[in-house]
mmCIF file of C-alpha atoms in Angstrom:
data_model
loop_
_atom_site.group_PDB
_atom_site.id
_atom_site.type_symbol
_atom_site.label_atom_id
_atom_site.label_comp_id
_atom_site.label_asym_id
_atom_site.label_seq_id
_atom_site.Cartn_x
_atom_site.Cartn_y
_atom_site.Cartn_z
ATOM 1 C CA MET P 1279 -11.524 -1.115 6.208
ATOM 2 C CA LEU P 1280 -14.455 0.544 7.929
ATOM 3 C CA VAL P 1281 -15.378 -0.368 11.522
ATOM 4 C CA ARG P 1282 -17.416 1.001 14.397
ATOM 5 C CA ALA P 1283 -15.640 3.615 16.509
ATOM 6 C CA GLY P 1284 -13.563 2.042 19.263
ATOM 7 C CA GLU P 1285 -13.100 -1.245 17.430
ATOM 8 C CA GLY P 1286 -10.386 -0.324 14.938
ATOM 9 C CA GLU P 1287 -7.505 -0.549 17.399
ATOM 10 C CA ALA P 1288 -7.873 -4.341 17.601
ATOM 11 C CA LEU P 1289 -7.354 -4.646 13.849
ATOM 12 C CA GLY P 1290 -3.782 -4.276 12.665
ATOM 13 C CA ALA P 1291 -3.805 -6.725 9.764
ATOM 14 C CA LEU P 1292 -6.263 -8.588 7.586
ATOM 15 C CA ASP P 1293 -5.578 -11.776 9.553
ATOM 16 C CA ASP P 1294 -7.159 -10.098 12.581
ATOM 17 C CA LEU P 1295 -10.496 -10.563 10.803
ATOM 18 C CA SER P 1296 -10.302 -14.336 11.251
ATOM 19 C CA GLY P 1297 -13.514 -15.405 12.978
ATOM 20 C CA LYS P 1298 -15.100 -11.996 12.334
ATOM 21 C CA ARG P 1299 -18.082 -11.107 10.163
ATOM 22 C CA VAL P 1300 -16.900 -9.066 7.176
ATOM 23 C CA GLY P 1301 -19.078 -7.138 4.743
ATOM 24 C CA VAL P 1302 -18.074 -6.718 1.103
ATOM 25 C CA GLN P 1303 -19.633 -5.769 -2.207
ATOM 26 C CA LYS P 1304 -20.736 -8.709 -4.342
ATOM 27 C CA SER P 1305 -18.366 -9.584 -7.181
ATOM 28 C CA SER P 1306 -15.850 -6.900 -6.195
ATOM 29 C CA ILE P 1307 -12.099 -6.821 -5.734
ATOM 30 C CA GLN P 1308 -12.766 -6.423 -2.015
ATOM 31 C CA GLU P 1309 -14.804 -9.640 -1.985
ATOM 32 C CA GLY P 1310 -11.789 -11.441 -3.449
ATOM 33 C CA ILE P 1311 -9.556 -9.973 -0.752
ATOM 34 C CA ALA P 1312 -11.955 -11.039 2.004
ATOM 35 C CA GLN P 1313 -12.252 -14.569 0.604
ATOM 36 C CA ASP P 1314 -8.530 -15.012 1.293
ATOM 37 C CA ILE P 1315 -8.939 -14.298 5.029
ATOM 38 C CA GLN P 1316 -8.883 -17.620 6.883
ATOM 39 C CA GLY P 1317 -11.950 -18.046 9.082
ATOM 40 C CA ALA P 1318 -13.685 -14.794 8.112
ATOM 41 C CA LYS P 1319 -17.458 -14.999 7.703
ATOM 42 C CA LEU P 1320 -18.415 -13.013 4.603
ATOM 43 C CA THR P 1321 -21.602 -11.111 3.967
ATOM 44 C CA SER P 1322 -21.812 -9.991 0.348
ATOM 45 C CA LEU P 1323 -24.284 -7.214 -0.418
ATOM 46 C CA ALA P 1324 -24.990 -5.166 -3.519
ATOM 47 C CA LYS P 1325 -25.230 -1.595 -2.191
ATOM 48 C CA ILE P 1326 -23.020 0.356 0.181
ATOM 49 C CA PRO P 1327 -25.888 1.806 2.262
ATOM 50 C CA GLU P 1328 -26.880 -1.800 3.053
ATOM 51 C CA TRP P 1329 -23.319 -2.491 4.261
ATOM 52 C CA ILE P 1330 -23.295 0.607 6.435
ATOM 53 C CA LEU P 1331 -26.523 -0.486 8.107
ATOM 54 C CA GLU P 1332 -25.095 -3.982 8.644
ATOM 55 C CA LEU P 1333 -22.038 -2.440 10.325
ATOM 56 C CA GLN P 1334 -23.963 0.065 12.436
ATOM 57 C CA THR P 1335 -26.347 -2.603 13.717
ATOM 58 C CA GLY P 1336 -23.542 -5.037 14.533
ATOM 59 C CA ARG P 1337 -24.449 -7.690 11.960
ATOM 60 C CA VAL P 1338 -20.911 -7.371 10.557
ATOM 61 C CA ASP P 1339 -17.703 -6.425 12.352
ATOM 62 C CA ALA P 1340 -15.935 -4.680 9.479
ATOM 63 C CA LEU P 1341 -16.411 -3.581 5.888
ATOM 64 C CA ILE P 1342 -13.722 -3.810 3.247
ATOM 65 C CA LEU P 1343 -14.200 -1.083 0.670
ATOM 66 C CA GLU P 1344 -12.251 1.480 -1.300
ATOM 67 C CA LYS P 1345 -10.461 3.972 0.940
ATOM 68 C CA PRO P 1346 -12.024 7.153 -0.534
ATOM 69 C CA VAL P 1347 -15.480 5.651 -0.062
ATOM 70 C CA ALA P 1348 -14.708 4.617 3.520
ATOM 71 C CA GLU P 1349 -13.364 8.075 4.326
ATOM 72 C CA GLN P 1350 -16.503 9.705 2.909
ATOM 73 C CA TYR P 1351 -18.742 7.581 5.123
ATOM 74 C CA VAL P 1352 -16.657 8.456 8.179
ATOM 75 C CA LYS P 1353 -17.272 12.143 7.405
ATOM 76 C CA ASN P 1354 -21.031 11.637 7.045
ATOM 77 C CA GLN P 1355 -21.857 8.918 9.594
ATOM 78 C CA GLU P 1356 -21.218 9.168 13.312
ATOM 79 C CA GLY P 1357 -19.643 6.208 15.044
ATOM 80 C CA LEU P 1358 -17.586 4.902 12.109
ATOM 81 C CA VAL P 1359 -13.800 4.959 11.647
ATOM 82 C CA VAL P 1360 -11.304 3.738 9.086
ATOM 83 C CA ALA P 1361 -9.164 1.002 10.669
ATOM 84 C CA SER P 1362 -5.431 1.328 10.134
ATOM 85 C CA VAL P 1363 -5.161 -1.968 8.255
ATOM 86 C CA ASN P 1364 -2.940 -1.748 5.211
ATOM 87 C CA ILE P 1365 -4.297 -3.899 2.404
ATOM 88 C CA GLU P 1366 -1.482 -4.625 -0.025
ATOM 89 C CA GLN P 1367 -2.503 -5.159 -3.605
ATOM 90 C CA ALA P 1368 -0.507 -5.344 -6.791
ATOM 91 C CA GLU P 1369 -1.177 -2.349 -9.025
ATOM 92 C CA ASP P 1370 -2.379 -4.567 -11.875
ATOM 93 C CA GLU P 1371 -4.976 -6.281 -9.641
ATOM 94 C CA GLY P 1372 -7.122 -3.247 -8.883
ATOM 95 C CA GLY P 1373 -8.487 -0.154 -10.492
ATOM 96 C CA SER P 1374 -10.236 0.220 -13.789
ATOM 97 C CA ALA P 1375 -9.456 -0.406 -17.413
ATOM 98 C CA ILE P 1376 -10.043 1.466 -20.641
ATOM 99 C CA ALA P 1377 -10.251 -0.417 -23.925
ATOM 100 C CA VAL P 1378 -8.801 1.235 -27.002
ATOM 101 C CA LYS P 1379 -8.598 -0.150 -30.516
ATOM 102 C CA LYS P 1380 -5.105 -1.495 -31.106
ATOM 103 C CA GLY P 1381 -2.849 0.993 -32.875
ATOM 104 C CA ASN P 1382 -4.715 4.135 -31.763
ATOM 105 C CA GLN P 1383 -1.741 5.655 -29.938
ATOM 106 C CA GLU P 1384 -3.086 9.208 -30.210
ATOM 107 C CA LEU P 1385 -6.158 8.262 -28.162
ATOM 108 C CA VAL P 1386 -4.033 6.309 -25.654
ATOM 109 C CA ASP P 1387 -1.824 9.388 -25.183
ATOM 110 C CA GLN P 1388 -4.868 11.625 -24.652
ATOM 111 C CA ILE P 1389 -6.348 9.185 -22.125
ATOM 112 C CA ASN P 1390 -3.056 8.926 -20.228
ATOM 113 C CA SER P 1391 -2.686 12.727 -20.163
ATOM 114 C CA THR P 1392 -6.218 13.132 -18.789
ATOM 115 C CA LEU P 1393 -5.678 10.427 -16.170
ATOM 116 C CA THR P 1394 -2.455 12.111 -15.025
ATOM 117 C CA LYS P 1395 -4.327 15.414 -14.548
ATOM 118 C CA LEU P 1396 -7.232 13.723 -12.725
ATOM 119 C CA LYS P 1397 -4.909 11.848 -10.372
ATOM 120 C CA ALA P 1398 -2.874 14.970 -9.600
ATOM 121 C CA GLY P 1399 -6.019 16.936 -8.738
ATOM 122 C CA GLY P 1400 -7.498 14.182 -6.557
ATOM 123 C CA ASP P 1401 -10.458 13.888 -8.898
ATOM 124 C CA ILE P 1402 -10.184 10.111 -9.344
ATOM 125 C CA GLU P 1403 -10.942 9.546 -5.657
ATOM 126 C CA ARG P 1404 -13.876 11.975 -5.859
ATOM 127 C CA PHE P 1405 -15.231 10.126 -8.886
ATOM 128 C CA VAL P 1406 -14.983 6.812 -7.012
ATOM 129 C CA VAL P 1407 -16.967 8.237 -4.097
ATOM 130 C CA GLU P 1408 -19.613 9.762 -6.385
ATOM 131 C CA ALA P 1409 -19.984 6.573 -8.411
ATOM 132 C CA ASN P 1410 -20.432 4.490 -5.263
ATOM 133 C CA GLU P 1411 -23.014 6.970 -3.957
ATOM 134 C CA MET P 1412 -24.972 6.651 -7.232
ATOM 135 C CA LEU P 1413 -24.888 2.862 -6.930
ATOM 136 C CA GLY P 1414 -26.497 3.203 -3.507
ATOM 137 C CA GLU P 1415 -29.458 5.195 -4.814
#
């Protein structure tokens, strides 16, 4: 969760967003998470730079987005911090999927091997940040 500097201390759990204005990406996992927060007022936008502007100008109180993306914006934008709110999510509810023709175990093994290497090197998080940056262009 991304917030303006000095405002993250008041947020310890998702429920603390009740009555707050929350920015999320349209049709995203984060939008689904925010919809479950009782009393939160959602603003759904398509591009992350729009969200950042909404947060910086005070039109929203917090943004729910992927942690690597939030951390990248904190590095590049003054006055923003990642709130220490832990958002629990079952492993099968998030992430991405790869479709493979049934029975092609060799390809599945190659994909899994590549994913293991990418995760170990931290490249998955970098890819998430880069993909979100491209969406904002």
